[in-house]
mmCIF file of C-alpha atoms in Angstrom:
data_model
loop_
_atom_site.group_PDB
_atom_site.id
_atom_site.type_symbol
_atom_site.label_atom_id
_atom_site.label_comp_id
_atom_site.label_asym_id
_atom_site.label_seq_id
_atom_site.Cartn_x
_atom_site.Cartn_y
_atom_site.Cartn_z
ATOM 1 C CA MET L 1 -18.080 8.371 -14.054
ATOM 2 C CA ILE L 2 -18.515 5.421 -13.532
ATOM 3 C CA LEU L 3 -19.379 3.893 -16.213
ATOM 4 C CA PHE L 4 -16.130 5.845 -18.604
ATOM 5 C CA GLY L 5 -13.797 5.913 -15.232
ATOM 6 C CA HIS L 6 -11.203 3.556 -16.373
ATOM 7 C CA ALA L 7 -10.786 6.571 -19.977
ATOM 8 C CA ALA L 8 -10.859 8.919 -17.040
ATOM 9 C CA PHE L 9 -7.766 6.624 -14.762
ATOM 10 C CA GLN L 10 -5.596 6.494 -18.120
ATOM 11 C CA TYR L 11 -5.929 10.084 -18.406
ATOM 12 C CA LEU L 12 -4.309 11.102 -15.270
ATOM 13 C CA ASN L 13 -1.721 7.707 -15.809
ATOM 14 C CA ALA L 14 -0.649 8.835 -19.366
ATOM 15 C CA ALA L 15 -0.098 12.897 -17.588
ATOM 16 C CA CYS L 16 2.251 11.266 -15.144
ATOM 17 C CA GLU L 17 3.815 9.113 -17.657
ATOM 18 C CA LEU L 18 5.054 11.966 -19.848
ATOM 19 C CA GLY L 19 5.287 14.101 -17.405
ATOM 20 C CA LEU L 20 3.269 17.199 -17.735
ATOM 21 C CA PHE L 21 2.321 17.690 -14.172
ATOM 22 C CA GLU L 22 5.815 18.467 -13.246
ATOM 23 C CA LEU L 23 5.927 21.195 -16.724
ATOM 24 C CA LEU L 24 3.513 22.670 -15.655
ATOM 25 C CA ALA L 25 4.307 22.625 -11.802
ATOM 26 C CA GLU L 26 7.750 24.273 -13.323
ATOM 27 C CA LYS L 27 7.778 26.166 -16.479
ATOM 28 C CA GLY L 28 3.161 26.927 -16.080
ATOM 29 C CA PRO L 29 1.422 28.308 -17.179
ATOM 30 C CA LEU L 30 1.931 27.249 -21.282
ATOM 31 C CA THR L 31 0.139 26.940 -24.214
ATOM 32 C CA GLY L 32 -0.803 24.161 -25.295
ATOM 33 C CA THR L 33 2.354 24.299 -28.358
ATOM 34 C CA GLU L 34 4.490 24.730 -25.595
ATOM 35 C CA ILE L 35 3.206 21.970 -24.027
ATOM 36 C CA ARG L 36 2.902 19.543 -27.222
ATOM 37 C CA THR L 37 6.491 20.400 -28.611
ATOM 38 C CA ALA L 38 8.230 19.709 -24.663
ATOM 39 C CA LEU L 39 6.038 16.526 -24.080
ATOM 40 C CA ASP L 40 6.952 16.175 -27.590
ATOM 41 C CA LEU L 41 4.158 14.955 -28.884
ATOM 42 C CA GLU L 42 2.756 15.282 -32.224
ATOM 43 C CA GLU L 43 -0.720 18.281 -32.342
ATOM 44 C CA ARG L 44 -3.460 15.313 -32.521
ATOM 45 C CA ALA L 45 -2.025 13.535 -29.017
ATOM 46 C CA GLY L 46 -1.390 16.652 -27.434
ATOM 47 C CA ASP L 47 -4.591 18.053 -27.890
ATOM 48 C CA VAL L 48 -5.914 14.495 -27.000
ATOM 49 C CA LEU L 49 -4.232 15.199 -23.655
ATOM 50 C CA LEU L 50 -5.213 18.247 -23.036
ATOM 51 C CA LEU L 51 -9.033 17.848 -23.604
ATOM 52 C CA GLY L 52 -9.060 14.946 -21.222
ATOM 53 C CA CYS L 53 -7.167 16.846 -18.964
ATOM 54 C CA ALA L 54 -8.605 20.071 -18.679
ATOM 55 C CA ALA L 55 -12.345 18.059 -18.656
ATOM 56 C CA LEU L 56 -11.767 16.270 -15.177
ATOM 57 C CA GLY L 57 -10.095 19.292 -13.483
ATOM 58 C CA LEU L 58 -5.874 17.430 -13.775
ATOM 59 C CA ILE L 59 -4.820 21.019 -14.813
ATOM 60 C CA HIS L 60 -6.796 24.386 -15.920
ATOM 61 C CA ARG L 61 -7.326 25.849 -19.246
ATOM 62 C CA ASP L 62 -8.123 29.040 -19.577
ATOM 63 C CA GLY L 63 -7.878 29.783 -23.786
ATOM 64 C CA PRO L 64 -4.928 28.298 -25.120
ATOM 65 C CA VAL L 65 -3.293 28.150 -21.428
ATOM 66 C CA CYS L 66 -2.248 25.811 -19.154
ATOM 67 C CA ARG L 67 -1.700 25.855 -15.513
ATOM 68 C CA LEU L 68 -1.504 23.793 -12.770
ATOM 69 C CA THR L 69 -4.451 22.718 -10.536
ATOM 70 C CA ASP L 70 -3.681 24.184 -6.845
ATOM 71 C CA GLU L 71 -4.869 20.671 -5.489
ATOM 72 C CA ILE L 72 -1.900 18.913 -7.285
ATOM 73 C CA GLY L 73 0.364 21.766 -6.663
ATOM 74 C CA ALA L 74 -0.811 21.740 -2.848
ATOM 75 C CA LEU L 75 0.528 17.851 -3.046
ATOM 76 C CA MET L 76 3.906 19.089 -4.346
ATOM 77 C CA GLU L 77 4.277 22.101 -2.205
ATOM 78 C CA ARG L 78 3.866 19.064 0.650
ATOM 79 C CA GLY L 79 6.426 16.335 -0.735
ATOM 80 C CA GLU L 80 3.643 14.175 -1.104
ATOM 81 C CA TRP L 81 3.398 14.301 -5.190
ATOM 82 C CA THR L 82 5.611 11.279 -4.965
ATOM 83 C CA HIS L 83 3.256 9.036 -3.438
ATOM 84 C CA ILE L 84 0.200 9.532 -5.654
ATOM 85 C CA VAL L 85 2.400 9.534 -8.931
ATOM 86 C CA ASN L 86 3.630 5.798 -7.443
ATOM 87 C CA THR L 87 0.117 4.515 -6.729
ATOM 88 C CA VAL L 88 -0.640 6.010 -10.213
ATOM 89 C CA ALA L 89 2.049 3.344 -11.269
ATOM 90 C CA PHE L 90 1.154 0.631 -9.651
ATOM 91 C CA GLU L 91 -3.009 0.703 -10.520
ATOM 92 C CA GLN L 92 -2.069 0.846 -14.081
ATOM 93 C CA HIS L 93 1.256 -1.639 -14.448
ATOM 94 C CA ILE L 94 -0.004 -4.609 -11.600
ATOM 95 C CA VAL L 95 -3.322 -4.196 -10.796
ATOM 96 C CA TYR L 96 -5.475 -3.013 -13.839
ATOM 97 C CA GLU L 97 -4.962 -5.898 -16.201
ATOM 98 C CA GLY L 98 -6.188 -8.079 -13.600
ATOM 99 C CA GLN L 99 -9.781 -6.688 -13.137
ATOM 100 C CA ALA L 100 -10.249 -7.385 -16.052
ATOM 101 C CA ASP L 101 -10.771 -10.835 -14.475
ATOM 102 C CA PHE L 102 -13.339 -9.377 -11.410
ATOM 103 C CA THR L 103 -16.303 -10.801 -12.109
ATOM 104 C CA GLU L 104 -14.960 -14.655 -12.892
ATOM 105 C CA SER L 105 -12.645 -14.057 -9.845
ATOM 106 C CA LEU L 106 -15.983 -12.695 -7.392
ATOM 107 C CA ARG L 107 -17.752 -16.412 -8.809
ATOM 108 C CA ARG L 108 -14.752 -18.504 -8.180
ATOM 109 C CA ASP L 109 -14.103 -16.408 -4.884
ATOM 110 C CA THR L 110 -10.453 -16.651 -5.864
ATOM 111 C CA ASN L 111 -7.763 -14.576 -7.334
ATOM 112 C CA VAL L 112 -8.264 -15.184 -11.332
ATOM 113 C CA GLY L 113 -6.430 -11.825 -11.673
ATOM 114 C CA LEU L 114 -3.320 -13.620 -11.489
ATOM 115 C CA ARG L 115 -2.620 -15.049 -14.737
ATOM 116 C CA ARG L 116 -1.773 -12.188 -16.263
ATOM 117 C CA ILE L 117 1.355 -11.708 -13.852
ATOM 118 C CA PRO L 118 3.842 -14.151 -15.776
ATOM 119 C CA GLY L 119 5.677 -16.434 -13.725
ATOM 120 C CA ASP L 120 3.668 -19.738 -11.664
ATOM 121 C CA GLU L 121 4.302 -19.045 -8.134
ATOM 122 C CA PRO L 122 0.442 -19.460 -6.366
ATOM 123 C CA GLY L 123 0.607 -15.488 -5.033
ATOM 124 C CA LEU L 124 1.684 -12.164 -6.392
ATOM 125 C CA TYR L 125 4.387 -11.723 -4.587
ATOM 126 C CA ARG L 126 6.486 -14.349 -5.239
ATOM 127 C CA ARG L 127 6.244 -14.140 -8.897
ATOM 128 C CA LEU L 128 7.286 -10.231 -8.335
ATOM 129 C CA ALA L 129 11.232 -11.534 -7.958
ATOM 130 C CA ARG L 130 11.220 -12.577 -11.627
ATOM 131 C CA ASN L 131 9.570 -9.228 -12.664
ATOM 132 C CA PRO L 132 12.248 -6.912 -11.825
ATOM 133 C CA HIS L 133 9.960 -3.752 -13.178
ATOM 134 C CA LEU L 134 7.189 -4.807 -11.217
ATOM 135 C CA GLU L 135 8.646 -5.581 -8.413
ATOM 136 C CA GLU L 136 10.303 -2.460 -8.285
ATOM 137 C CA VAL L 137 6.473 -0.272 -9.272
ATOM 138 C CA PHE L 138 5.466 -2.966 -5.829
ATOM 139 C CA TYR L 139 7.948 -1.615 -3.571
ATOM 140 C CA ARG L 140 8.102 2.546 -4.756
ATOM 141 C CA TYR L 141 3.689 1.735 -4.226
ATOM 142 C CA MET L 142 3.971 0.071 -0.639
ATOM 143 C CA ARG L 143 6.645 2.422 0.269
ATOM 144 C CA SER L 144 4.391 5.597 -0.605
ATOM 145 C CA TRP L 145 1.400 3.939 0.807
ATOM 146 C CA SER L 146 2.284 3.105 3.379
ATOM 147 C CA GLN L 147 4.096 6.842 4.064
ATOM 148 C CA LEU L 148 1.553 8.558 3.268
ATOM 149 C CA ALA L 149 -0.499 6.880 6.363
ATOM 150 C CA ASN L 150 2.543 5.820 8.895
ATOM 151 C CA ALA L 151 2.765 10.043 9.849
ATOM 152 C CA HIS L 152 -0.096 8.874 12.298
ATOM 153 C CA LEU L 153 0.876 5.272 13.219
ATOM 154 C CA VAL L 154 4.546 6.292 14.508
ATOM 155 C CA ARG L 155 2.404 9.904 16.510
ATOM 156 C CA ARG L 156 -0.377 7.785 17.895
ATOM 157 C CA LEU L 157 1.282 3.846 18.413
ATOM 158 C CA ASP L 158 2.519 4.385 21.730
ATOM 159 C CA LEU L 159 5.361 1.924 22.164
ATOM 160 C CA SER L 160 7.417 3.795 25.043
ATOM 161 C CA HIS L 161 7.314 0.632 27.149
ATOM 162 C CA ALA L 162 7.613 -1.907 23.863
ATOM 163 C CA ARG L 163 11.554 -3.050 23.734
ATOM 164 C CA THR L 164 11.656 -5.242 21.618
ATOM 165 C CA LEU L 165 9.359 -5.303 18.193
ATOM 166 C CA LEU L 166 8.552 -7.976 14.876
ATOM 167 C CA ASP L 167 7.334 -6.357 11.840
ATOM 168 C CA CYS L 168 5.285 -9.860 10.037
ATOM 169 C CA GLY L 169 5.811 -9.081 6.035
ATOM 170 C CA GLY L 170 7.380 -6.202 6.359
ATOM 171 C CA GLY L 171 8.162 -5.757 2.972
ATOM 172 C CA ASP L 172 11.771 -3.157 2.892
ATOM 173 C CA ALA L 173 11.421 -1.621 6.616
ATOM 174 C CA VAL L 174 8.887 1.219 5.529
ATOM 175 C CA ASN L 175 7.408 0.561 8.958
ATOM 176 C CA ALA L 176 9.943 -0.992 10.921
ATOM 177 C CA ILE L 177 12.285 2.187 9.971
ATOM 178 C CA ALA L 178 9.632 4.633 10.817
ATOM 179 C CA LEU L 179 8.923 2.948 14.489
ATOM 180 C CA ALA L 180 13.235 2.717 15.296
ATOM 181 C CA GLU L 181 13.554 6.789 14.389
ATOM 182 C CA ALA L 182 10.282 7.612 16.334
ATOM 183 C CA ASN L 183 11.453 5.210 18.995
ATOM 184 C CA PRO L 184 15.365 4.834 20.289
ATOM 185 C CA HIS L 185 14.880 2.551 22.466
ATOM 186 C CA LEU L 186 12.996 0.215 19.951
ATOM 187 C CA ARG L 187 15.133 -3.117 18.342
ATOM 188 C CA VAL L 188 12.924 -4.399 15.900
ATOM 189 C CA THR L 189 13.124 -7.322 13.634
ATOM 190 C CA VAL L 190 11.742 -7.300 10.510
ATOM 191 C CA LEU L 191 10.062 -10.999 9.046
ATOM 192 C CA ASP L 192 9.147 -11.051 4.852
ATOM 193 C CA ILE L 193 10.166 -13.656 1.619
ATOM 194 C CA PRO L 194 13.750 -14.147 0.902
ATOM 195 C CA ALA L 195 13.310 -12.147 -2.380
ATOM 196 C CA ALA L 196 12.335 -8.743 -0.687
ATOM 197 C CA VAL L 197 15.408 -9.024 2.357
ATOM 198 C CA PRO L 198 17.908 -7.710 -0.163
ATOM 199 C CA MET L 199 15.820 -4.364 -0.774
ATOM 200 C CA ALA L 200 14.783 -3.951 2.937
ATOM 201 C CA GLU L 201 18.065 -4.789 4.487
ATOM 202 C CA GLU L 202 19.419 -1.776 1.768
ATOM 203 C CA SER L 203 16.714 0.725 2.722
ATOM 204 C CA VAL L 204 17.911 0.074 7.168
ATOM 205 C CA ARG L 205 21.517 0.118 5.788
ATOM 206 C CA ARG L 206 21.011 4.230 4.048
ATOM 207 C CA ALA L 207 18.801 5.006 7.917
ATOM 208 C CA GLY L 208 21.607 4.354 9.589
ATOM 209 C CA LEU L 209 20.054 1.596 11.603
ATOM 210 C CA SER L 210 21.562 -1.666 11.302
ATOM 211 C CA ASP L 211 22.481 -1.846 14.810
ATOM 212 C CA ARG L 212 18.850 -1.619 15.875
ATOM 213 C CA ILE L 213 17.084 -3.434 13.189
ATOM 214 C CA THR L 214 17.500 -7.049 11.986
ATOM 215 C CA VAL L 215 15.982 -8.441 8.536
ATOM 216 C CA ARG L 216 14.761 -12.160 7.973
ATOM 217 C CA GLY L 217 13.708 -14.337 5.158
ATOM 218 C CA HIS L 218 10.742 -15.870 6.384
ATOM 219 C CA ASP L 219 7.352 -17.305 5.539
ATOM 220 C CA LEU L 220 4.328 -16.464 7.306
ATOM 221 C CA PHE L 221 2.937 -19.529 7.176
ATOM 222 C CA THR L 222 4.776 -22.420 7.113
ATOM 223 C CA ASP L 223 7.908 -21.163 9.195
ATOM 224 C CA PRO L 224 7.683 -20.483 13.383
ATOM 225 C CA PHE L 225 7.756 -17.194 14.539
ATOM 226 C CA PRO L 226 10.591 -16.026 16.855
ATOM 227 C CA THR L 227 9.644 -15.458 20.455
ATOM 228 C CA GLY L 228 10.270 -12.961 23.276
ATOM 229 C CA PHE L 229 8.373 -9.873 21.427
ATOM 230 C CA ASP L 230 7.080 -6.989 23.354
ATOM 231 C CA CYS L 231 4.774 -5.914 20.117
ATOM 232 C CA VAL L 232 4.249 -8.168 17.066
ATOM 233 C CA LEU L 233 3.348 -5.734 14.238
ATOM 234 C CA PHE L 234 1.176 -6.626 10.205
ATOM 235 C CA ALA L 235 1.361 -3.887 8.490
ATOM 236 C CA HIS L 236 -0.546 -3.994 5.277
ATOM 237 C CA GLN L 237 -0.783 -7.945 5.705
ATOM 238 C CA LEU L 238 -4.285 -8.253 6.767
ATOM 239 C CA VAL L 239 -6.164 -7.612 3.604
ATOM 240 C CA ILE L 240 -4.008 -10.090 1.421
ATOM 241 C CA TRP L 241 -5.302 -13.200 2.973
ATOM 242 C CA THR L 242 -8.870 -15.121 4.573
ATOM 243 C CA PRO L 243 -9.956 -14.307 8.119
ATOM 244 C CA GLU L 244 -9.148 -18.319 9.053
ATOM 245 C CA GLU L 245 -5.933 -17.387 7.585
ATOM 246 C CA ASN L 246 -5.183 -14.238 9.140
ATOM 247 C CA THR L 247 -6.564 -15.955 12.909
ATOM 248 C CA GLU L 248 -3.542 -18.484 12.113
ATOM 249 C CA LEU L 249 -0.842 -16.091 11.814
ATOM 250 C CA LEU L 250 -2.418 -13.898 15.334
ATOM 251 C CA ARG L 251 -2.095 -17.500 16.883
ATOM 252 C CA LYS L 252 1.828 -17.366 15.898
ATOM 253 C CA ALA L 253 1.653 -13.953 16.781
ATOM 254 C CA HIS L 254 0.205 -14.757 20.564
ATOM 255 C CA THR L 255 2.802 -17.424 20.860
ATOM 256 C CA ALA L 256 5.821 -14.840 19.790
ATOM 257 C CA LEU L 257 4.732 -12.320 22.571
ATOM 258 C CA GLU L 258 5.733 -11.454 25.687
ATOM 259 C CA PRO L 259 2.939 -11.755 28.507
ATOM 260 C CA GLY L 260 1.492 -8.461 28.315
ATOM 261 C CA GLY L 261 2.745 -7.988 24.765
ATOM 262 C CA ARG L 262 0.803 -6.485 22.121
ATOM 263 C CA VAL L 263 -0.209 -6.905 18.577
ATOM 264 C CA VAL L 264 -1.016 -3.941 15.724
ATOM 265 C CA VAL L 265 -2.743 -4.375 12.573
ATOM 266 C CA PHE L 266 -2.659 -1.060 10.454
ATOM 267 C CA ASN L 267 -3.974 -1.116 7.162
ATOM 268 C CA SER L 268 -7.023 0.247 5.583
ATOM 269 C CA MET L 269 -10.644 -0.612 7.315
ATOM 270 C CA SER L 270 -14.008 -0.907 5.654
ATOM 271 C CA ASP L 271 -16.781 0.248 7.770
ATOM 272 C CA ASP L 272 -19.133 -2.265 9.802
ATOM 273 C CA THR L 273 -21.910 -1.055 8.369
ATOM 274 C CA GLY L 274 -20.388 -2.295 5.327
ATOM 275 C CA ASP L 275 -20.815 0.915 3.111
ATOM 276 C CA GLY L 276 -17.577 2.267 2.707
ATOM 277 C CA PRO L 277 -15.299 3.924 2.240
ATOM 278 C CA LEU L 278 -15.143 4.056 -1.384
ATOM 279 C CA ILE L 279 -12.025 3.904 -1.050
ATOM 280 C CA ALA L 280 -11.347 0.840 0.362
ATOM 281 C CA ALA L 281 -13.953 -0.660 -2.236
ATOM 282 C CA LEU L 282 -12.017 0.074 -5.045
ATOM 283 C CA ASP L 283 -8.951 -1.329 -3.107
ATOM 284 C CA SER L 284 -10.984 -4.267 -2.213
ATOM 285 C CA VAL L 285 -10.890 -5.498 -6.676
ATOM 286 C CA TYR L 286 -7.335 -5.660 -6.481
ATOM 287 C CA PHE L 287 -7.193 -7.681 -3.466
ATOM 288 C CA ALA L 288 -9.976 -10.100 -4.790
ATOM 289 C CA CYS L 289 -8.320 -10.253 -7.972
ATOM 290 C CA LEU L 290 -4.317 -10.446 -7.901
ATOM 291 C CA PRO L 291 -2.518 -11.076 -4.716
ATOM 292 C CA ALA L 292 -3.472 -14.234 -3.034
ATOM 293 C CA GLU L 293 -5.959 -16.545 -2.684
ATOM 294 C CA GLY L 294 -8.488 -14.291 -0.386
ATOM 295 C CA GLY L 295 -8.513 -11.250 1.033
ATOM 296 C CA MET L 296 -10.318 -7.569 0.890
ATOM 297 C CA ILE L 297 -10.827 -4.859 2.678
ATOM 298 C CA TYR L 298 -11.694 -5.803 5.911
ATOM 299 C CA PRO L 299 -14.842 -4.148 8.267
ATOM 300 C CA TRP L 300 -13.024 -3.256 12.005
ATOM 301 C CA SER L 301 -15.370 -6.207 13.454
ATOM 302 C CA ARG L 302 -14.217 -8.972 11.293
ATOM 303 C CA HIS L 303 -10.127 -8.056 12.320
ATOM 304 C CA GLU L 304 -11.832 -8.141 15.812
ATOM 305 C CA ALA L 305 -13.642 -11.263 15.068
ATOM 306 C CA SER L 306 -9.591 -12.663 14.475
ATOM 307 C CA LEU L 307 -7.817 -11.142 17.276
ATOM 308 C CA GLY L 308 -10.183 -12.660 19.855
ATOM 309 C CA ALA L 309 -10.216 -16.263 18.592
ATOM 310 C CA ALA L 310 -6.578 -16.131 18.743
ATOM 311 C CA GLY L 311 -6.543 -15.375 22.108
ATOM 312 C CA PHE L 312 -6.027 -11.086 22.320
ATOM 313 C CA VAL L 313 -8.080 -9.184 24.942
ATOM 314 C CA ASP L 314 -8.493 -5.819 25.716
ATOM 315 C CA LEU L 315 -9.563 -5.045 22.076
ATOM 316 C CA ARG L 316 -8.840 -1.050 20.868
ATOM 317 C CA ARG L 317 -9.613 0.955 17.561
ATOM 318 C CA ILE L 318 -7.563 4.022 16.958
ATOM 319 C CA PRO L 319 -8.832 5.251 13.460
ATOM 320 C CA LEU L 320 -6.557 7.866 11.468
ATOM 321 C CA PRO L 321 -7.684 11.059 9.763
ATOM 322 C CA THR L 322 -5.670 10.586 6.732
ATOM 323 C CA TRP L 323 -7.898 9.646 2.973
ATOM 324 C CA THR L 324 -6.425 6.204 2.861
ATOM 325 C CA PRO L 325 -9.199 4.052 5.159
ATOM 326 C CA HIS L 326 -6.477 3.537 7.518
ATOM 327 C CA GLY L 327 -7.112 2.364 11.135
ATOM 328 C CA ILE L 328 -4.730 0.824 13.818
ATOM 329 C CA LEU L 329 -6.430 -2.278 15.580
ATOM 330 C CA ILE L 330 -4.592 -3.235 18.765
ATOM 331 C CA GLY L 331 -4.635 -6.651 20.924
ATOM 332 C CA SER L 332 -3.206 -7.736 24.508
ATOM 333 C CA LYS L 333 -2.029 -10.729 25.279
ATOM 334 C CA ALA L 334 -3.424 -11.608 29.175
ATOM 335 C CA LEU L 335 -0.251 -11.497 31.741
#
């Protein structure tokens, strides 16, 4: 499966893009002929698709009849299937080609795969603005990846004593909205690159939270952070940068906080033992090849070292019970 994993993924992506799973959910069980007709595929092409999907267990096949698996059906019933489709599209259209440069990225210790994305900006996220399709794919994925885990963030992060929160690199404000909805007393400021601001403002407007969520165009490294906050959130940010850059950002967060305020790191974490979880290892290929010159799914202890170097105390880990290896790490600014 590892040797031919690239081919296995292509079956999954093709089935998602062609709408095979949705077809079986709506009309199934169906024969191969019925599927080919509905998907407008020639006989050979349909046979290839169904052979691979059945062999991989993505569909069940009993003679000529195909049906949806219970696992995918359950994802659809829980409203999570869209998140999977968005993640598949991200892997196909943004990550997949750049992974061809994984070995060279390791040799040079930098994101060589970025050369596969049109543009001359130094990082992936600034190049997205000139590639509207890729930008749409990316933000749909980030919204889904966050939503797969942020229910745990909302439930486990106690913000009852915080009145103001600074969301650093908040993207389209998916986490800011979830936290604001769960904490009616909370006011949130979202910082992200200027290209992301219109999308975030539109998300906030649709959520009816423009009176409590403000969005600002901002460069996290070159611009000073606004000050006076009770909480600073880094969601899916500290996997992008080097440990030294993370420490720099955390120092800026320390300055932005009121005495007794807290910083929250919310992203995927790898184990301190260095042998898992598997999803953390696989996701690190993307961070090695594409977004910036450094980054990976770091172990908890690496983030804790950066937090300590930035002046935070009373560090606390909150592992989350989700197949995505998310966790929450909290540090406090001394009184």
